[in-house]
PDB file of C-alpha atoms in Angstrom:
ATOM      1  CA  UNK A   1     -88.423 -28.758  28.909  1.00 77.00           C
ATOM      2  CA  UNK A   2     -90.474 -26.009  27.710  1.00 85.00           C
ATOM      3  CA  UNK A   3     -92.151 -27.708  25.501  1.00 85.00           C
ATOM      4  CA  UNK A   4     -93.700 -29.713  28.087  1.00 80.00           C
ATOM      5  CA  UNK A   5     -94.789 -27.365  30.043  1.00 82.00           C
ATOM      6  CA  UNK A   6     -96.419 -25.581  27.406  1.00 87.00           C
ATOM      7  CA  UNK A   7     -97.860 -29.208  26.265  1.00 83.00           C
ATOM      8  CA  UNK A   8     -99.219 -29.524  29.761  1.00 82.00           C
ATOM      9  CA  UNK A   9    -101.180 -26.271  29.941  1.00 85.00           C
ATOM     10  CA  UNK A  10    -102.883 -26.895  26.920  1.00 87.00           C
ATOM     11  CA  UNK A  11    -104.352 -29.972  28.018  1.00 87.00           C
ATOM     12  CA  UNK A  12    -104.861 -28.674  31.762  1.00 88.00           C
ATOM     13  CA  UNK A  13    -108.615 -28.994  31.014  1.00 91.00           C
ATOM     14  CA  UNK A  14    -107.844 -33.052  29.858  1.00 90.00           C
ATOM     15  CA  UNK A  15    -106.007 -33.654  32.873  1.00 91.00           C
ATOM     16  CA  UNK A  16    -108.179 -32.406  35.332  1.00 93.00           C
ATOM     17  CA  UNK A  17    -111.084 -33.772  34.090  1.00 93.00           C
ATOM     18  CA  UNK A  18    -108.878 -37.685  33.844  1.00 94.00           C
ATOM     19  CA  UNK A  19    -107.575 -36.847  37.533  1.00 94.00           C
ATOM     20  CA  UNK A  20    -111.343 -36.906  38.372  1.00 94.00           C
ATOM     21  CA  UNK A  21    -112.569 -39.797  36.971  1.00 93.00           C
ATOM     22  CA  UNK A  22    -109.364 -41.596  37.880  1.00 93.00           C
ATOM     23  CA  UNK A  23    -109.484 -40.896  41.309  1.00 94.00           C
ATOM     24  CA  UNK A  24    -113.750 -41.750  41.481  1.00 94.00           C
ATOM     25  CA  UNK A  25    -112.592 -45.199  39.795  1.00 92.00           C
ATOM     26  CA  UNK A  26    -110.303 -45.856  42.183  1.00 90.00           C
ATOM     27  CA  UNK A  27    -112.171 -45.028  45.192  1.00 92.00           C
ATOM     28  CA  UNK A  28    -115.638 -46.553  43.637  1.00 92.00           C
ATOM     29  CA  UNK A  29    -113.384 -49.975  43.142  1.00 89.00           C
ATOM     30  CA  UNK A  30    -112.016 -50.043  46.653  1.00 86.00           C
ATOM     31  CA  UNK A  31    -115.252 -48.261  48.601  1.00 87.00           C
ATOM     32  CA  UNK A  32    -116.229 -52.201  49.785  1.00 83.00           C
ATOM     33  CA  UNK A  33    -113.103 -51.845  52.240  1.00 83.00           C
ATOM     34  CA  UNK A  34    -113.324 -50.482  55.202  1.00 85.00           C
ATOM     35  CA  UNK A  35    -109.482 -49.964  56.174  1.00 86.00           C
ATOM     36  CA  UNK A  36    -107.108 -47.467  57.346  1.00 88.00           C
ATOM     37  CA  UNK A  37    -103.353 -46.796  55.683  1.00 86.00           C
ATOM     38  CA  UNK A  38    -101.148 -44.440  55.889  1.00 87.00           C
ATOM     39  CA  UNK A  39    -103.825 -42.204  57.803  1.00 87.00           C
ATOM     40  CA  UNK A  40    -106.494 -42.265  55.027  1.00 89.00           C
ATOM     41  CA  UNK A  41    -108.830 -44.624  53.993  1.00 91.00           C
ATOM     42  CA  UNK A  42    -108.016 -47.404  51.811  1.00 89.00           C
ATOM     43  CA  UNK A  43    -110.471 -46.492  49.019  1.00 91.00           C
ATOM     44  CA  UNK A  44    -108.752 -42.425  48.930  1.00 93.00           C
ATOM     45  CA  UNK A  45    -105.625 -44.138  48.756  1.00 93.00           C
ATOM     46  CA  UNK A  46    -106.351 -46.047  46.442  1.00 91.00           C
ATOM     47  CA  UNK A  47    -108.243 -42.976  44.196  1.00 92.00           C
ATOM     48  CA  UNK A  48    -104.798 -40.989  44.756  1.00 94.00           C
ATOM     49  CA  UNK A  49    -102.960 -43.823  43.362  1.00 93.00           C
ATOM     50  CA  UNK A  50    -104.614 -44.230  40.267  1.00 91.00           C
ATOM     51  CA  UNK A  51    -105.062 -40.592  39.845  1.00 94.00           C
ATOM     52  CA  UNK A  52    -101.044 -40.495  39.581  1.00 94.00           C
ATOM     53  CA  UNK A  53    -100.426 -43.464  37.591  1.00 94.00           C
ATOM     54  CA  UNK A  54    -103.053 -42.410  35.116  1.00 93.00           C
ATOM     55  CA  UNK A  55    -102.279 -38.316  34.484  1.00 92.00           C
ATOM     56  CA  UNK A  56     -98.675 -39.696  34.390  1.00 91.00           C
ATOM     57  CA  UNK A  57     -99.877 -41.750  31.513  1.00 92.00           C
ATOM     58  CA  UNK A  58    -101.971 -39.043  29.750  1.00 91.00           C
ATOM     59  CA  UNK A  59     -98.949 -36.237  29.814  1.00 89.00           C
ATOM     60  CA  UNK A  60     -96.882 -39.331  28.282  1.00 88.00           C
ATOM     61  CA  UNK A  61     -99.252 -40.748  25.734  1.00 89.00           C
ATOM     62  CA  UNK A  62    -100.946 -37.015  24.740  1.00 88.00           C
ATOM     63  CA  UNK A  63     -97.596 -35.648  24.027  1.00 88.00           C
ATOM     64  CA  UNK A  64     -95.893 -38.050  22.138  1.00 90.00           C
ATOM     65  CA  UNK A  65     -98.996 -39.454  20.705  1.00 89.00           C
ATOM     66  CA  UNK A  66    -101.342 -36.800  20.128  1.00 86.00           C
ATOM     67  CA  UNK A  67    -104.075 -38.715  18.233  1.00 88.00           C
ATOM     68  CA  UNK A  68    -105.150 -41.001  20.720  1.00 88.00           C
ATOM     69  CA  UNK A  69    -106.487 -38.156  22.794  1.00 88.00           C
ATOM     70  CA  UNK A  70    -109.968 -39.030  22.191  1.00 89.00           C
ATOM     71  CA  UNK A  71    -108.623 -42.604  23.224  1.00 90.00           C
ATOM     72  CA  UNK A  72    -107.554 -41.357  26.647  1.00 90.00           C
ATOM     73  CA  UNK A  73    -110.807 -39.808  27.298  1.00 90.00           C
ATOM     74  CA  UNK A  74    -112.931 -42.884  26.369  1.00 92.00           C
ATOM     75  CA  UNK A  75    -110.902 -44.890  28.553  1.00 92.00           C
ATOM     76  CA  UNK A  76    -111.287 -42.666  31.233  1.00 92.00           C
ATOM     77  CA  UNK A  77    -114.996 -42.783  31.321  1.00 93.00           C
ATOM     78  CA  UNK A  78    -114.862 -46.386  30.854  1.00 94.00           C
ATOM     79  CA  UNK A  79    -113.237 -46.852  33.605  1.00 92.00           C
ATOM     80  CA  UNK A  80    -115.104 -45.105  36.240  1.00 93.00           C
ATOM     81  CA  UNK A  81    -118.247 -47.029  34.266  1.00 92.00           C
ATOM     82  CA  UNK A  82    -116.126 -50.375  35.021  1.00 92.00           C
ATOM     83  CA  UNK A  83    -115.725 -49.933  38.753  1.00 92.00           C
ATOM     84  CA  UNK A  84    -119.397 -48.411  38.987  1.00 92.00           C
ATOM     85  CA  UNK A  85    -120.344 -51.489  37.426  1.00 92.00           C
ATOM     86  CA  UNK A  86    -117.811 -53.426  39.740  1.00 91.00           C
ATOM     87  CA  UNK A  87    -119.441 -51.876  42.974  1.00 89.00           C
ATOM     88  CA  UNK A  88    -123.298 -52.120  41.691  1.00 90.00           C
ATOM     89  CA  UNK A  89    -122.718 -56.050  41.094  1.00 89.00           C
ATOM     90  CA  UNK A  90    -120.537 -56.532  43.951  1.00 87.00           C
ATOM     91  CA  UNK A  91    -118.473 -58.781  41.668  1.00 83.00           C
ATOM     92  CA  UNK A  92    -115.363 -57.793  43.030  1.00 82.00           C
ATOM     93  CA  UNK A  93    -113.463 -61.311  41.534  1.00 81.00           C
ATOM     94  CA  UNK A  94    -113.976 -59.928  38.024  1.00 82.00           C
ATOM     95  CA  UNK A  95    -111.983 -56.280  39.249  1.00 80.00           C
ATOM     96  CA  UNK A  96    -108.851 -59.059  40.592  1.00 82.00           C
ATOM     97  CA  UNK A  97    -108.254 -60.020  37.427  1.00 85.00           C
ATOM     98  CA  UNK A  98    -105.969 -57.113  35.398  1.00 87.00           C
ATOM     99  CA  UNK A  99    -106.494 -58.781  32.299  1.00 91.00           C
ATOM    100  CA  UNK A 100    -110.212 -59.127  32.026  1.00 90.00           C
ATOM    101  CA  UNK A 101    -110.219 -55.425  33.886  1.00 88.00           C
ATOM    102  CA  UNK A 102    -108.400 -54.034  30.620  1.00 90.00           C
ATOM    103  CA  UNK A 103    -110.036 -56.207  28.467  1.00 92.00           C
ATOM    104  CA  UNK A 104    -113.454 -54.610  29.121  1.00 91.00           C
ATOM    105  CA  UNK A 105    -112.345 -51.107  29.940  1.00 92.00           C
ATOM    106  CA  UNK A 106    -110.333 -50.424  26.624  1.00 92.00           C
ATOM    107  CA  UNK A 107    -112.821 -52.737  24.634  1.00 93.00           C
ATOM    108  CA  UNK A 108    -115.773 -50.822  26.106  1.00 92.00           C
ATOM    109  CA  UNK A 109    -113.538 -47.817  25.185  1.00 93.00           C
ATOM    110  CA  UNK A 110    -113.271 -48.565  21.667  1.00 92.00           C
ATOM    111  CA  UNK A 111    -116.650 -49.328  21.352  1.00 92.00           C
ATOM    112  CA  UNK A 112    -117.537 -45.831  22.839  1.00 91.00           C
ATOM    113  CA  UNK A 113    -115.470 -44.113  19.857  1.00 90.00           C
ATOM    114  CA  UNK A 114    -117.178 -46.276  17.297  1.00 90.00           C
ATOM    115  CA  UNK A 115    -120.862 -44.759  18.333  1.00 88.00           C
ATOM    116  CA  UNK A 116    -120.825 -41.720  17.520  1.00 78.00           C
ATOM    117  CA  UNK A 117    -119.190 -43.390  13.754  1.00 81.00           C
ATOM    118  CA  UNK A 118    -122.319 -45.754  13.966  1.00 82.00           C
ATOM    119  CA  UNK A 119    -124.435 -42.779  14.362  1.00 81.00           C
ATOM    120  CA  UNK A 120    -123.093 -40.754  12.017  1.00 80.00           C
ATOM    121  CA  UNK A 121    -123.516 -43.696   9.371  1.00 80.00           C
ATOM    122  CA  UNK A 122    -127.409 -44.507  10.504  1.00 79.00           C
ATOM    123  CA  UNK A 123    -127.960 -40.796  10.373  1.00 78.00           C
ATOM    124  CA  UNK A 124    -126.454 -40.817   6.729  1.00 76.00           C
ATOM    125  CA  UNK A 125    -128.519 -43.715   5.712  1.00 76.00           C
ATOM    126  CA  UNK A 126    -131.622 -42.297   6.966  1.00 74.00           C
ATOM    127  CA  UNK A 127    -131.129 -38.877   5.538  1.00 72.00           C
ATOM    128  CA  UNK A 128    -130.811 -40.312   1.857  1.00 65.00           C
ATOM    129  CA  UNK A 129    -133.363 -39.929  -0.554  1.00 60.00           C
ATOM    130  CA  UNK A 130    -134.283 -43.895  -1.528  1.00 58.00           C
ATOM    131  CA  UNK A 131    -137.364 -44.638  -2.676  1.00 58.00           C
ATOM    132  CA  UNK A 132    -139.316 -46.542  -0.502  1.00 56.00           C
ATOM    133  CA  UNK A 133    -141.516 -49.913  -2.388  1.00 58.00           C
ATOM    134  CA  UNK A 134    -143.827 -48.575  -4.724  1.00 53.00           C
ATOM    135  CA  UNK A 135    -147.476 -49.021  -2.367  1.00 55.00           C
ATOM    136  CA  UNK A 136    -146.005 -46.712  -0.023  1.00 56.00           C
ATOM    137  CA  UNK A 137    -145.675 -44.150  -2.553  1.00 55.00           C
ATOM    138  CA  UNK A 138    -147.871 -41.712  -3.241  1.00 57.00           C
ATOM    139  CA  UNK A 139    -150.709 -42.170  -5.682  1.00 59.00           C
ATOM    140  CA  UNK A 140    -150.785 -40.132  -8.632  1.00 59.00           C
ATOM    141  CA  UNK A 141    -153.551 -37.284  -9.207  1.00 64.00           C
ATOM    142  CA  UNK A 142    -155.123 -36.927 -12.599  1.00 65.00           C
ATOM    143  CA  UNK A 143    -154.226 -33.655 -14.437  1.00 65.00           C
ATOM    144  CA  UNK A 144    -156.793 -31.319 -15.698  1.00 66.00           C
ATOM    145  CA  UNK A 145    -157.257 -31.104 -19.286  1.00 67.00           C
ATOM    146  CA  UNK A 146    -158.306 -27.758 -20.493  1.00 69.00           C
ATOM    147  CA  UNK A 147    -159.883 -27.382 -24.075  1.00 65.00           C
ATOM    148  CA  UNK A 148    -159.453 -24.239 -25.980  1.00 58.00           C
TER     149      UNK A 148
END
């Protein structure tokens, strides 16, 4: 049980920063309705809810599968970029559907890992020393002869 604990303040920062774009994902998806439960409105509910479900998730997936950290933080961003996109195209029918949801937010996810690999590669490439075609090159200056 200790180990937990200790597992849970060292990704404190992780958490909190998930528990904040959880909860703006979940109240950016449901901001389009105007209803009262529980004695809060439907879209803080809503950001509560996911907040839960998905630090419950991290703690799990972070502690028994510590690589896929960077995973859990690309989702995370994906998915408050999913419901921004949700609520800026009003498109609400596409957020209905969980598969299609989770289709785009891990895809978009996995595509947000692979960048900074793309730009590491382009940056490679570019940094190289090939020799461009040979009329781009420089032309050659004659050399002084000297005559003793």
């Amino acid at each position: 049980m200790k180990r937990i604990f200790t597992h849970f303040e060292q990704q404190k920062r992780r958490l909190y920063s998930i528990a904040f774009l959880a909860f703006s994902a979940g109240y950016v998806l449901y901001s389009h309705i105007d209803v009262m439960r529980y004695g809060m409105p439907v879209p803080v509910l809503t950001g509560l809810i996911y907040m839960c479900a998905i630090v419950c998730a991290t703690v799990v997936t972070t502690y028994f599968l510590p690589g896929l950290t960077k995973v859990t933080d690309a989702v995370a961003v994906t998915r408050l970029g999913f419901a921004l996109w949700i609520a800026a195209t009003q498109s609400h029918e596409l957020a209905a559907s969980p598969v299609l949801g989770a289709t785009i937010v891990v895809g978009g996810a996995i595509v947000l890992l692979q960048v900074s690999t793309w730009a590491k590669a382009v940056s490679q490439i570019l940094s190289t020393d090939i020799p461009g075609p040979l009329w781009t090159s420089p032309t050659p200056q004659p050399v002084a002869v000297r005559s003793a």
